[in-house]
Coordinates of C-alpha atoms and ligand atoms in Angstrom, one line a residue:
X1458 CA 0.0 0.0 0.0
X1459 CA 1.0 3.6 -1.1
X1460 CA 2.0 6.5 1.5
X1461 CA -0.2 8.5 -0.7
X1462 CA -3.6 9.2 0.7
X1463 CA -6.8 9.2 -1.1
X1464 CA -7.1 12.8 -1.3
X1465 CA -3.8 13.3 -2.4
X1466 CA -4.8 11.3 -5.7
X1467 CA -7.9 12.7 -6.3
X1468 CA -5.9 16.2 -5.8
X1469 CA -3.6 15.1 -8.3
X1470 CA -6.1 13.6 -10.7
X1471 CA -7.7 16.8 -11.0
X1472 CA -4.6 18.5 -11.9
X1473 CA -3.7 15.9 -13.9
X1474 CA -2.7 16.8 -18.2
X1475 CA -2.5 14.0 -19.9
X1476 CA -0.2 13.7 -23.3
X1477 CA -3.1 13.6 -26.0
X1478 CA -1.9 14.7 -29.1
X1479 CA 0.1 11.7 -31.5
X1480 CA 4.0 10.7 -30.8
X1481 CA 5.5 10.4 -34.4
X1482 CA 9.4 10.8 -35.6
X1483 CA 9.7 11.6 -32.1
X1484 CA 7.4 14.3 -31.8
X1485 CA 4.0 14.9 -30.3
X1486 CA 1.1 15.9 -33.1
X1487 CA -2.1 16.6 -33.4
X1488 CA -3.8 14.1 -36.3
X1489 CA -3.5 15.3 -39.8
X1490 CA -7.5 15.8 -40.1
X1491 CA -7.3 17.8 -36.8
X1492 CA -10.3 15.2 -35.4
X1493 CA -10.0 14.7 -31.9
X1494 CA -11.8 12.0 -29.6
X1495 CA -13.0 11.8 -25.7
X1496 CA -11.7 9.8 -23.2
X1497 CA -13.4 9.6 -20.0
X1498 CA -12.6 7.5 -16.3
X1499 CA -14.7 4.4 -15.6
X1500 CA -14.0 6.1 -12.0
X1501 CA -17.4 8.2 -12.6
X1502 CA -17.2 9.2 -16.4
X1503 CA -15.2 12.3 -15.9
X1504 CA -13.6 13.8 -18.9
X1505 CA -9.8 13.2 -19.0
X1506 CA -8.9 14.3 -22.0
X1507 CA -9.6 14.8 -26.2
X1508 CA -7.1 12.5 -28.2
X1509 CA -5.6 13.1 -31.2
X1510 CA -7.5 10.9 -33.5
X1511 CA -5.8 9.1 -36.0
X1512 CA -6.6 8.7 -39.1
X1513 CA -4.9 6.7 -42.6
X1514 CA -2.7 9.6 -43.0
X1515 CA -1.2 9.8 -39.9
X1516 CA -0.6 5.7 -39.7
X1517 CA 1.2 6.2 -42.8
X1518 CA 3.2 9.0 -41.6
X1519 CA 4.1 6.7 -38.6
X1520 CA 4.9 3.7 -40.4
X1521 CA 6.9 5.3 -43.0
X1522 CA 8.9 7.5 -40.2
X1523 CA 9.3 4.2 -38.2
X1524 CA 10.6 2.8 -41.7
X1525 CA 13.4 5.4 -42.4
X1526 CA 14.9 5.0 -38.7
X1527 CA 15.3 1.8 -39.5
X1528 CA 16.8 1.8 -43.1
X1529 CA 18.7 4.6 -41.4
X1530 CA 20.6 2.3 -38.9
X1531 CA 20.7 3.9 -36.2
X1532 CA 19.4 1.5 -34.1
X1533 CA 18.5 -1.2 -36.5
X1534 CA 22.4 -1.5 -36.7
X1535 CA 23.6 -0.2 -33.2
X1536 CA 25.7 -2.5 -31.0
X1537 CA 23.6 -4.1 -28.8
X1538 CA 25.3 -3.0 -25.7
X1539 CA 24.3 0.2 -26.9
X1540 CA 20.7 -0.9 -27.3
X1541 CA 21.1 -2.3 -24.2
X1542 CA 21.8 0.9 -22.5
X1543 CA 18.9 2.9 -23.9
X1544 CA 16.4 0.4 -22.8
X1545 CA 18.1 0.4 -19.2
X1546 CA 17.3 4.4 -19.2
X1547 CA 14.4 3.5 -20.7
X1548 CA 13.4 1.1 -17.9
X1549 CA 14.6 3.7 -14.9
X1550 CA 12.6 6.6 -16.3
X1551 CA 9.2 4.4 -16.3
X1552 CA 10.3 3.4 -12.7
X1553 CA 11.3 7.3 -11.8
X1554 CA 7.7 8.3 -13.4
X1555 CA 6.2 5.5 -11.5
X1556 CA 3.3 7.8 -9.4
X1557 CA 2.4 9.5 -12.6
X1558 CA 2.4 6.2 -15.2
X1559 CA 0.0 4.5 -12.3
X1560 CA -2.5 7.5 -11.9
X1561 CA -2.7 7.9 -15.7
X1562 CA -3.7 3.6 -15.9
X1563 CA -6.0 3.6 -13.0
X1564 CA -7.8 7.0 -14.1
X1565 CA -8.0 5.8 -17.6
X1566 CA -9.1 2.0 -17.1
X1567 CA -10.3 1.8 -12.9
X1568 CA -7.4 -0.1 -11.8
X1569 CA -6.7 -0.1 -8.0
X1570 CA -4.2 2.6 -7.8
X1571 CA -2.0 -0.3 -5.5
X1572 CA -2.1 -2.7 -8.0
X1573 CA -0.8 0.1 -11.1
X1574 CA 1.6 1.2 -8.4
X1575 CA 2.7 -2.6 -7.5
X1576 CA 2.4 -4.6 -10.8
X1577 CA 1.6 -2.7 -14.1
X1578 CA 4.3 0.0 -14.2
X1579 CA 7.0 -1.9 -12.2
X1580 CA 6.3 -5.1 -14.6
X1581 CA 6.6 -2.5 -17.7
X1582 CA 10.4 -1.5 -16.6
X1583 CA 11.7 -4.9 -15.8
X1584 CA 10.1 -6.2 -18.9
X1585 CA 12.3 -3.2 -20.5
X1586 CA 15.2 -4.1 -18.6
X1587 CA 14.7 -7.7 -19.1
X1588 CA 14.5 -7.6 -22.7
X1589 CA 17.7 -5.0 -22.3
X1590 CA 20.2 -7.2 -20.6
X1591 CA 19.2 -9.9 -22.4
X1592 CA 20.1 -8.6 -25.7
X1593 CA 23.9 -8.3 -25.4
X1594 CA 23.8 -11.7 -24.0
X1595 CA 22.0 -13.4 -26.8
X1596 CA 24.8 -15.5 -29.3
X1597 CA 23.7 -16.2 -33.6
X1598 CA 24.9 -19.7 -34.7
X1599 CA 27.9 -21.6 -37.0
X1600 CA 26.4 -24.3 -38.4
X1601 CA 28.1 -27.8 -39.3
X1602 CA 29.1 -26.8 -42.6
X1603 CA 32.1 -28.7 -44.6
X1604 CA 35.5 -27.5 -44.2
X1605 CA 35.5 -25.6 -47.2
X1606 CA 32.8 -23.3 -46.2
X1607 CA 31.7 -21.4 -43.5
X1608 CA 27.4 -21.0 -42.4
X1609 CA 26.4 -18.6 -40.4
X1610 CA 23.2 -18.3 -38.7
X1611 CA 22.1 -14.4 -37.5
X1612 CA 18.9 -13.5 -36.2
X1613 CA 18.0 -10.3 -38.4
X1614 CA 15.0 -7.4 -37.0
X1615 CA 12.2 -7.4 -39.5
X1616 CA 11.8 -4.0 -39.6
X1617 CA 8.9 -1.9 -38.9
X1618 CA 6.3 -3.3 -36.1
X1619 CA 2.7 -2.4 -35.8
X1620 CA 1.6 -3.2 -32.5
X1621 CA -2.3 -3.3 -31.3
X1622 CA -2.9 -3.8 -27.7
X1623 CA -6.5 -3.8 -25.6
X1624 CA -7.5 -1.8 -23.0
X1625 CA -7.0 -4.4 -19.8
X1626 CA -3.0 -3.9 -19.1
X1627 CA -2.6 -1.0 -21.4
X1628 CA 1.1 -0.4 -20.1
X1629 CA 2.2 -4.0 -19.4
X1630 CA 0.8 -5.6 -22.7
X1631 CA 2.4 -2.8 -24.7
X1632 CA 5.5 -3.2 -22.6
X1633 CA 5.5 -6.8 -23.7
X1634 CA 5.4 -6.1 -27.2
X1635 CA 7.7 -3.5 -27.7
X1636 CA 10.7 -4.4 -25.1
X1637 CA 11.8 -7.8 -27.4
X1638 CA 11.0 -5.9 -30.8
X1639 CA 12.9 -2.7 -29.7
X1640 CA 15.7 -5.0 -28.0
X1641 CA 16.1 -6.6 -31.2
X1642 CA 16.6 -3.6 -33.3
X1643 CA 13.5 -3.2 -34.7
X1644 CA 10.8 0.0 -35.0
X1645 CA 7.6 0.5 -33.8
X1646 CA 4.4 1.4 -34.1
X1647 CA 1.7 1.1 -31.4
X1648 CA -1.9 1.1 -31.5
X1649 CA -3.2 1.6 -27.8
X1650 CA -6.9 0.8 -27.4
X1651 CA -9.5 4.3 -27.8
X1652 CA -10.6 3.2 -23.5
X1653 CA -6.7 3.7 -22.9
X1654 CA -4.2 5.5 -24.6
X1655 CA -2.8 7.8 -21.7
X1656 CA -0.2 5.7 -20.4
X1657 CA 1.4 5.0 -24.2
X1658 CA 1.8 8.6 -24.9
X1659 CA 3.9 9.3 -21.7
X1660 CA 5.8 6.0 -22.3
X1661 CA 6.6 7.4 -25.9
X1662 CA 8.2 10.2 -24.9
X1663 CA 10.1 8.7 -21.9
X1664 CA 11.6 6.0 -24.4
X1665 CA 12.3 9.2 -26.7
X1666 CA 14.4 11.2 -23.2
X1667 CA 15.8 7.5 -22.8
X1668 CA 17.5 7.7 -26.4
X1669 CA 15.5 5.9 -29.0
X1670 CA 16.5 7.7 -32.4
X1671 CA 13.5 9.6 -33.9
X1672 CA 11.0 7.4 -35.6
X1673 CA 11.8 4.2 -33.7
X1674 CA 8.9 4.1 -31.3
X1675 CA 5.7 5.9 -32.4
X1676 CA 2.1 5.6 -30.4
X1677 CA -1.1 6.9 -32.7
X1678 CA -4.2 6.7 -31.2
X1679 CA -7.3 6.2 -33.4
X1680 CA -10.3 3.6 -33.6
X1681 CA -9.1 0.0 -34.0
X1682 CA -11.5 0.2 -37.6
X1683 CA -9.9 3.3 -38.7
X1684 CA -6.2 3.6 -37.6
X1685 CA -5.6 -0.2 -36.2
X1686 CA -6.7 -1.6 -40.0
X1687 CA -4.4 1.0 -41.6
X1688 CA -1.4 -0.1 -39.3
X1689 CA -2.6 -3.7 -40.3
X1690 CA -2.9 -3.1 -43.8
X1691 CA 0.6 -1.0 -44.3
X1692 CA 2.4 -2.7 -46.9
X1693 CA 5.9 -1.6 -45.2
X1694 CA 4.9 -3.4 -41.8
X1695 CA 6.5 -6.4 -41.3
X1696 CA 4.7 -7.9 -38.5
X1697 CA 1.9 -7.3 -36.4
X1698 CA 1.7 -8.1 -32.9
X1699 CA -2.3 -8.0 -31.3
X1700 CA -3.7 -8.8 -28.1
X1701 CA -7.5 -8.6 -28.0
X1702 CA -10.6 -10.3 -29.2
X1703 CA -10.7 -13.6 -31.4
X1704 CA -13.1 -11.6 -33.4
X1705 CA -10.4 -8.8 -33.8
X1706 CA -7.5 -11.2 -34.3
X1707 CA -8.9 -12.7 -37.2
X1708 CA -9.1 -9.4 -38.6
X1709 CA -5.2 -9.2 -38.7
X1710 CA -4.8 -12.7 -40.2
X1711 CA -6.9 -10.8 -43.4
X1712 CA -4.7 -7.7 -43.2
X1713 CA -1.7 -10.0 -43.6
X1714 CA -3.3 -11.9 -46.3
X1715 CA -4.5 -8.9 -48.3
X1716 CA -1.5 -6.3 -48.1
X1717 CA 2.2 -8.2 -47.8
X1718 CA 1.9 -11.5 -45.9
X1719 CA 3.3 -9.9 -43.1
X1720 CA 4.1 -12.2 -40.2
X1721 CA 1.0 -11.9 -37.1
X1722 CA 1.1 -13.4 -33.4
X1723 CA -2.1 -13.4 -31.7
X1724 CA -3.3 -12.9 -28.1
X1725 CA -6.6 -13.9 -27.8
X1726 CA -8.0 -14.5 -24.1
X1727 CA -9.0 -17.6 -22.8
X1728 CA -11.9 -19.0 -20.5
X1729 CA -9.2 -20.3 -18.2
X1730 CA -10.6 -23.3 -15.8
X1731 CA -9.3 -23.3 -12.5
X1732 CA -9.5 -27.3 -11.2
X1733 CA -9.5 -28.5 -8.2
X1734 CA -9.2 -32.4 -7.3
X1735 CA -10.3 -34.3 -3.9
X1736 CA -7.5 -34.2 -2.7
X1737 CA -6.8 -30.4 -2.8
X1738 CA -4.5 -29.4 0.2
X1739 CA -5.1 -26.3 2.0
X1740 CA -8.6 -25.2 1.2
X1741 CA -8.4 -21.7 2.7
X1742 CA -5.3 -21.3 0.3
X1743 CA -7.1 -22.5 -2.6
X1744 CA -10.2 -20.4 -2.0
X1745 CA -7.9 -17.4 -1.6
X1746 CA -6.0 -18.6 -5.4
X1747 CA -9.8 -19.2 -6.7
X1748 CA -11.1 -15.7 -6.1
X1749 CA -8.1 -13.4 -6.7
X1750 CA -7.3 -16.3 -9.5
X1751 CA -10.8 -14.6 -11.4
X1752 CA -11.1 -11.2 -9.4
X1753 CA -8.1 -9.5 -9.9
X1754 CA -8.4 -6.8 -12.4
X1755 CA -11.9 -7.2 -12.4
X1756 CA -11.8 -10.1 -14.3
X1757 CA -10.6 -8.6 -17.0
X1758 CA -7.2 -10.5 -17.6
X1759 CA -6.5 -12.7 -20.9
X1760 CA -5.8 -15.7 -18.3
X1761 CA -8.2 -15.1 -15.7
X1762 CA -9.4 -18.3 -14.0
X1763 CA -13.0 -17.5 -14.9
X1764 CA -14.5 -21.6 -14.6
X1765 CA -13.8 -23.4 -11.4
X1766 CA -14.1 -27.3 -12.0
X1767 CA -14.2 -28.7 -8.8
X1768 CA -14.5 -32.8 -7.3
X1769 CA -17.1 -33.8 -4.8
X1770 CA -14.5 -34.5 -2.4
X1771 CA -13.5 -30.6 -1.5
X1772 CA -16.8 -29.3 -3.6
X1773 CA -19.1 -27.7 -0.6
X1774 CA -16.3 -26.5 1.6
X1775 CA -14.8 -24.7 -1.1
X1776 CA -17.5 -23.0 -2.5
X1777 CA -18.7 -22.0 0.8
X1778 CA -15.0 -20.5 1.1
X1779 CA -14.8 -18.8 -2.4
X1780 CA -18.6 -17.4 -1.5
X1781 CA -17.6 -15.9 1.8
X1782 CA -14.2 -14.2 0.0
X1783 CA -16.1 -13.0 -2.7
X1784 CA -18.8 -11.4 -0.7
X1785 CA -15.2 -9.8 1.5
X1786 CA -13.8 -8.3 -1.8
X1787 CA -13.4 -4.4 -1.0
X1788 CA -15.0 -3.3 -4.1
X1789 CA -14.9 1.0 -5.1
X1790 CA -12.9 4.0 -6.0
X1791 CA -9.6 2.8 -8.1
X1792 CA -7.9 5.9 -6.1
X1793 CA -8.7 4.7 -2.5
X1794 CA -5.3 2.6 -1.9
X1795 CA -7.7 0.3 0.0
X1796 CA -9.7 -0.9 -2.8
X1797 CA -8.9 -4.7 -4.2
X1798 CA -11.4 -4.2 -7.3
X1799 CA -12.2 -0.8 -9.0
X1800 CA -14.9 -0.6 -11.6
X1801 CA -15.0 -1.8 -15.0
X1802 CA -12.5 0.0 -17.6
X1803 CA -15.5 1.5 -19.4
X1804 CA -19.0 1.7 -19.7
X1805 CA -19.8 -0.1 -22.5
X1806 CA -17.9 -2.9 -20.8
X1807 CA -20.1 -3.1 -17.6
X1808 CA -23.1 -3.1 -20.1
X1809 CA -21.5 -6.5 -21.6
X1810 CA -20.5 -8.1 -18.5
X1811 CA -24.0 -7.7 -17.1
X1812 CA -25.9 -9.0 -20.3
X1813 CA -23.7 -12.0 -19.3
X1814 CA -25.3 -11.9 -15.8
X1815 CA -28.8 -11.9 -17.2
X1816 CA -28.4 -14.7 -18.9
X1817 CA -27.9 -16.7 -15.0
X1818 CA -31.6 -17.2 -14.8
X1819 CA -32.3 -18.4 -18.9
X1820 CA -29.3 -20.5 -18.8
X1821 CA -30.5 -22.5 -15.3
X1822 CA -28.5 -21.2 -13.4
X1823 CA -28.3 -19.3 -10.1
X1824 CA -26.1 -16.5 -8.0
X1825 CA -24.1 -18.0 -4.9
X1826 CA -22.9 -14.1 -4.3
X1827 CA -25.0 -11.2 -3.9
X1828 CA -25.8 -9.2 -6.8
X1829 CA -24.7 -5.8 -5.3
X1830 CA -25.9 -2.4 -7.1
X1831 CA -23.2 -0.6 -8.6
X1832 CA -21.3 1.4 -6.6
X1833 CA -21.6 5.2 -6.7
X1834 CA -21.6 6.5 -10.5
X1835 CA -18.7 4.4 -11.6
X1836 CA -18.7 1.7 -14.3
X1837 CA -18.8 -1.4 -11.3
X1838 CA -20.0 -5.1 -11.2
X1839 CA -20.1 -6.7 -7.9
X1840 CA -17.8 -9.9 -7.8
X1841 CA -20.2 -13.2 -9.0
X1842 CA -20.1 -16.9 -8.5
X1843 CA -23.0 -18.8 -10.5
X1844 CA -23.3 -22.0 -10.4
X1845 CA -25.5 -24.8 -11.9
X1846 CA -25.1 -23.4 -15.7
X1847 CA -24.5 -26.4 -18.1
X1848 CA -20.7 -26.7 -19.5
X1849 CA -22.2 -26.1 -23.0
X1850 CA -24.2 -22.8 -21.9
X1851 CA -22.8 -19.2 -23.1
X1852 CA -21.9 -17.8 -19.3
X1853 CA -19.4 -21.7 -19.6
X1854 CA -18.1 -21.4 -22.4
X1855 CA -17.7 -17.6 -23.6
X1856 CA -15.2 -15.0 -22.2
X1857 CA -16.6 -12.8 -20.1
X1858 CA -14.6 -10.4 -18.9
X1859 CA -15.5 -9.6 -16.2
X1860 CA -15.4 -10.3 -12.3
X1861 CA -18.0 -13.8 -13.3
X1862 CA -16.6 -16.8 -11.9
X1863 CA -18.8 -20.0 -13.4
X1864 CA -18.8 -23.5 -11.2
X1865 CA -18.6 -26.9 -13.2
X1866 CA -19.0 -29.7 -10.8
X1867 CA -16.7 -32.7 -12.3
X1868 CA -17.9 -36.3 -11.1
X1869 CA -13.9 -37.3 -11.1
X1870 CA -10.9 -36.4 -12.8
X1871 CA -11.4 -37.9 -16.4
X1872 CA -14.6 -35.5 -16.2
X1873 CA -12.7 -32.3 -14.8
X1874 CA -9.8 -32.9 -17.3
X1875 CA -13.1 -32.6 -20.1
X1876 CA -14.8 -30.0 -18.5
X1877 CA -11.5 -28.1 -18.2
X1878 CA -10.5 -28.3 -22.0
X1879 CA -14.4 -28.1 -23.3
X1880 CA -14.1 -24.4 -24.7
X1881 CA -12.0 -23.2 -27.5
X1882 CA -9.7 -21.7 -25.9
X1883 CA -6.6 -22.9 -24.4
X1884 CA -4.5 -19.9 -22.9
X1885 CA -4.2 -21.2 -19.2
X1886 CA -5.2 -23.9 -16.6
X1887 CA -4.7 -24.7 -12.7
X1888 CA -5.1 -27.6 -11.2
X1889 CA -5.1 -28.7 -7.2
X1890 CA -4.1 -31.7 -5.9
X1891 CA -1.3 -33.1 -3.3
X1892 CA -0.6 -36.0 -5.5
X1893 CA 2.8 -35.3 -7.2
X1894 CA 1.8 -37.6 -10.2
X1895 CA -1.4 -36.8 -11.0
X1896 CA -0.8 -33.2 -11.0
X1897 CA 2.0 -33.9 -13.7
X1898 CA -0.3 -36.1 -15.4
X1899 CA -3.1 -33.4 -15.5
X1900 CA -0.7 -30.4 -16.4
X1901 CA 0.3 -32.9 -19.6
X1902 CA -3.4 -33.6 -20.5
X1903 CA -4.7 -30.0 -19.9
X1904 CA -4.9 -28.1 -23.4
X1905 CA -3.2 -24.5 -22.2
X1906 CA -0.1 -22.4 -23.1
X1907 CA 0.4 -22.5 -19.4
X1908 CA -0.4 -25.1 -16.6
X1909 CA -0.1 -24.0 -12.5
X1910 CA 0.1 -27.0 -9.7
X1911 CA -1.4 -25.8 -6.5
X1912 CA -0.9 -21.6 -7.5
X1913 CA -2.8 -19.5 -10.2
X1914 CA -1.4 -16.7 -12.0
X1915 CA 2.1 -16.9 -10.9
X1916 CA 4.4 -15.1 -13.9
X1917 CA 7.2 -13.4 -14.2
X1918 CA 8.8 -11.9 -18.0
X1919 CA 11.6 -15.6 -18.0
X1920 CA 8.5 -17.9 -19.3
X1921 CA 6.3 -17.9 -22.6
X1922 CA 2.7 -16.3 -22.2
X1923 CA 0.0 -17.8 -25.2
X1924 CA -2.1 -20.1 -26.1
X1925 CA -3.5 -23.2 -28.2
X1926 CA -6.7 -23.0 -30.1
X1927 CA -8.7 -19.9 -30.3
X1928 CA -6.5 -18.6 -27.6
X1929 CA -3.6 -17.4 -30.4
X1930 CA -0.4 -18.2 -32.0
X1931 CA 3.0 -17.1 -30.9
X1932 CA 4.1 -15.9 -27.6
X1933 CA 4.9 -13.1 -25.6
X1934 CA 7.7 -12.7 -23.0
X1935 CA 10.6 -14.6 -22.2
X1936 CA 14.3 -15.4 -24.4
X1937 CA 10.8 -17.0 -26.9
X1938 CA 9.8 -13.8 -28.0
X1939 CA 12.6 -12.8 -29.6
X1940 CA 11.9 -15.5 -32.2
X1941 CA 8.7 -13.4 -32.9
X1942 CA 10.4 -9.8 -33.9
X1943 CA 13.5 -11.3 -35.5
X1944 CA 14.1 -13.8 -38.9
X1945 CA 16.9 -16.1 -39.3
X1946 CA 19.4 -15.5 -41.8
X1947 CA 22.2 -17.9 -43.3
X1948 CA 25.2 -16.8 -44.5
X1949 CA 27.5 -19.1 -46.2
X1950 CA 31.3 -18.4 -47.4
X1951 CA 33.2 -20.3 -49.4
X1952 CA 36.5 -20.7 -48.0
X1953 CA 38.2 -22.3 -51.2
Ligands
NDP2975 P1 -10.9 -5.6 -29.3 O1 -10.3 -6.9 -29.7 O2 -11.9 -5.0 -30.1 O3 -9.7 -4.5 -29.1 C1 -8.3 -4.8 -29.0 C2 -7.5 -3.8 -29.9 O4 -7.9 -4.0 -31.3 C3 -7.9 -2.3 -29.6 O5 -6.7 -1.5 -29.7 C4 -8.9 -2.0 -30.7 O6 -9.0 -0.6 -31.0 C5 -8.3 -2.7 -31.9 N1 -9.3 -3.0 -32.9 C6 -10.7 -3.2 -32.7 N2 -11.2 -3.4 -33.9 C7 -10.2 -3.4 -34.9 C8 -10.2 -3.6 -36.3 N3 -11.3 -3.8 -37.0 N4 -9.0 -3.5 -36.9 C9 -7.9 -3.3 -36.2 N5 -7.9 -3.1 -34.9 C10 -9.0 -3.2 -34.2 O7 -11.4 -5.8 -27.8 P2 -12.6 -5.0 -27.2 O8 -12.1 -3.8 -26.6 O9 -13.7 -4.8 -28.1 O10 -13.1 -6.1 -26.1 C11 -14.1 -7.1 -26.5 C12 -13.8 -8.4 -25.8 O11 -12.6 -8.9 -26.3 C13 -13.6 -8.3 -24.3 O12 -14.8 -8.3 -23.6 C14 -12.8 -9.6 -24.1 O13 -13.6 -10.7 -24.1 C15 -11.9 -9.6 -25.3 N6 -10.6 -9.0 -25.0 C16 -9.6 -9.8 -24.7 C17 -8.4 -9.3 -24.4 C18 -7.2 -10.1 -24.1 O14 -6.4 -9.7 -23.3 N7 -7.0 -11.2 -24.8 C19 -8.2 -7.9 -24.2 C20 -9.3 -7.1 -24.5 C21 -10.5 -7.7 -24.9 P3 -10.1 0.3 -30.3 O15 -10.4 -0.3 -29.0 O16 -9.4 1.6 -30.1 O17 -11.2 0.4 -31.2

């Protein structure tokens, strides 16, 4: 918890101007066309600021200013200790703008000031400085050639990156995308989502102070239709990295396919089961898992654990835990460094999370929590449980989210395994047991891009973050990564 008081945030807040215009060739602009849109706090639908919206022209003035910094050199071609160094600076201004980077996020989207304060901006730095002192450290290939020859294998940047990230970790998820591709000499454009641009502009011009070359990271904000296509269209792009909606995702595999086949990795979400066996030690600690496992964020996380599969052995005791924490959860203002859960990140979100709520009663099913009214004028949605919802039903099988955990009971552990890979998704899983064996057995036969024995949600930048089926291709995070902003290139020389 912060030293700063409530007051003192809301005295900031209101004092508070946000970066709003463009950040292109290194340089903040207003959009070609002069159109401007609203952004407003889920908080209580205050006005924060009038963004720069933009437009075809102004992608194409990115993409192509992000395309001569790289044919430049600069830092397509710089040593990578000197890369390194940037991205160090970079990684110590986000940290030495930490107050200001967390009150932009939690105004913009209704994150709980302590968790912006504690996860999002500190996790965008060390995935900066991650990515940064891995990068000198990072060795190309000789490969078995004859005597008479010598093959080299070099990982090559692709050049110009168009990255389009949601509106759930607008700073982290970005951070993720442009710490491998600018560690590995490559430039950037980023898309941040309309509900949450605020946070990308500052970062932009902090990674400019830090020493990026003009041209090499650029942030235009703009409608995902409007300047998101354009970036996905741009025949000098040569990749696209998205995290979002499968709907949205597929979108990009067309742009690819009808401008230059440029490479795409997806981030898609998931309907991530949380399962927990008979034998489940620790129930209070499992409960605790469950809840913040679905909760955090509001349930808006790509991995949240939003099913909970459970065996009759720990089935009524745990519920009856999970109930009572949920019902605990300190739900309000995203400012008051007591709150666990703020409100939704916008409006339009709380009005899709709670068509999923009336669908309880159609689809059989039935509240063990308390349907609270929202709280004060912000965009909120009391913590859920339902239960008794078939595995096939919408509320089971579709991501929510939102703060909606759904309860499958599994008759024994062939049915929890089904239950648990029943959607089409496949980005993470949990499972609970005190069996050594089965839990290895049940990580290997759960269908996720990442499996947690008796945790949920433990993660860190060193391991791979994606998913099978409609959950995406490709992953972020991790030495993995790299693989996605770089092509390999063989060199061979004749030596006779
Ligand atoms: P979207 O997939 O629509 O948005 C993600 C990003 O894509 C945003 O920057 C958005 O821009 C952009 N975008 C939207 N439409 C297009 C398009 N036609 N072409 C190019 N870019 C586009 O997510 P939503 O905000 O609509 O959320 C809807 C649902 O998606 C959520 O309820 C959730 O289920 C899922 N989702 C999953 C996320 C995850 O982490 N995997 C993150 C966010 C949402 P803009 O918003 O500015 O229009």
């Amino acid at each position: 918890m912060t030293a700063v008081t409530l007051q003192e945030w809301v005295r900031r807040a209101n004092s508070l101007v946000p970066r709003s215009d463009a950040f292109i060739g290194g340089a903040f602009t207003p959009a070609q066309s002069g159109e401007r849109f609203p952004t407003s706090t889920p908080r209580d639908g205050t006005h924060l600021a009038d963004l720069a919206a933009c437009g075809e022209a102004d992608v194409d003035r990115a993409v192509r200013s992000a395309h001569l910094a790289f044919e430049a050199g600069t830092w397509s071609q710089a040593d990578p200790a000197h890369r390194k160094a940037v991205l160090l600076r970079f990684a110590e201004l986000v940290l030495s703008n930490l107050e200001e980077l967390a009150l932009l996020e939690s105004l913009d989207v209704g994150k709980p000031i302590s968790d912006t304060l504690s996860v999002d901006v500190p996790g965008a730095a060390r995935t900066l400085s991650w990515y940064a002192e891995a990068i000198d450290k990072t060795y190309d290939q000789i490969a078995p050639a004859p005597r008479s020859a010598v093959a080299m294998i070099t990982r090559e940047p692709l050049g110009v990156v168009g990255a389009v990230v949601p509106w759930n970790y607008p700073l982290l998820i970005s951070s993720w995308k442009l710490a491998p591709a600018l560690a590995s000499g490559n430039s950037v454009v980023l898309k941040p989502a309309e509900d949450s641009s605020l946070s990308a502009l500052l970062l932009a011009e902090l990674g400019s102070q830090a020493g990026l070359p003009d041209g090499v990271l650029n942030v235009v904000p703009g409608s995902g239709p409007v300047a998101g296509a354009a970036l996905g269209r741009h025949h000098l792009v040569a990749k696209l990295a998205f995290t979002g909606s499968p709907a949205v995702g597929r979108r990009f595999l067309a742009y690819a396919a009808e401008s230059n086949a440029k490479q795409v990795s997806l981030e898609l979400g998931g309907k991530s089961p949380q399962v927990v066996l008979g034998d489940a030690p620790n129930l209070d600690a499992v409960a605790s898992s469950v809840a913040w496992g679905i909760y955090y964020n509001a349930g808006q996380t790509c991995n949240a654990g939003s099913l909970l599969v459970t065996e009759p052995g720990v089935r009524d005791e745990l519920l009856h835990k999970v109930v009572s924490l949920t019902n605990g959860f300190v739900v309000g203002d995203p400012l008051n460094p007591a709150t666990q859960m703020g409100p939704l990140a916008s409006y339009p979100q709380r009005e899709r999370v709670t068509g999923y709520l009336d669908l309880v009663g159609s689809e059989g099913g039935r509240l063990l929590t308390t349907r609270q009214a929202h709280v004060g004028p912000g965009a909120y949605v009391a913590p859920t449980l339902v239960d008794g919802v078939p595995a096939a039903s919408r509320l089971a099988q579709e991501e929510v989210f939102g703060p909606v955990l759904v309860h499958l009971p599994a008759k024994n552990l062939d049915d929890a395994i089904k239950l648990a890979n029943g959607t089409r998704y496949g980005l993470a899983a949990s499972v609970w047991t005190r069996d050594v064996s089965v839990a290895h057995h049940t990580a290997r036969r759960l269908r996720a891009g990442t499996v947690w024995v008796n945790t949920f949600d433990a993660s860190d930048v060193i391991t791979p973050f994606g998913g099978f089926g409609e959950s995406g291709s490709g992953r972020d995070k991790s030495l993995h990564a790299l693989d996605a902003y770089t092509a390999l290139k063989t060199t061979w020389i004749n030596l006779t």
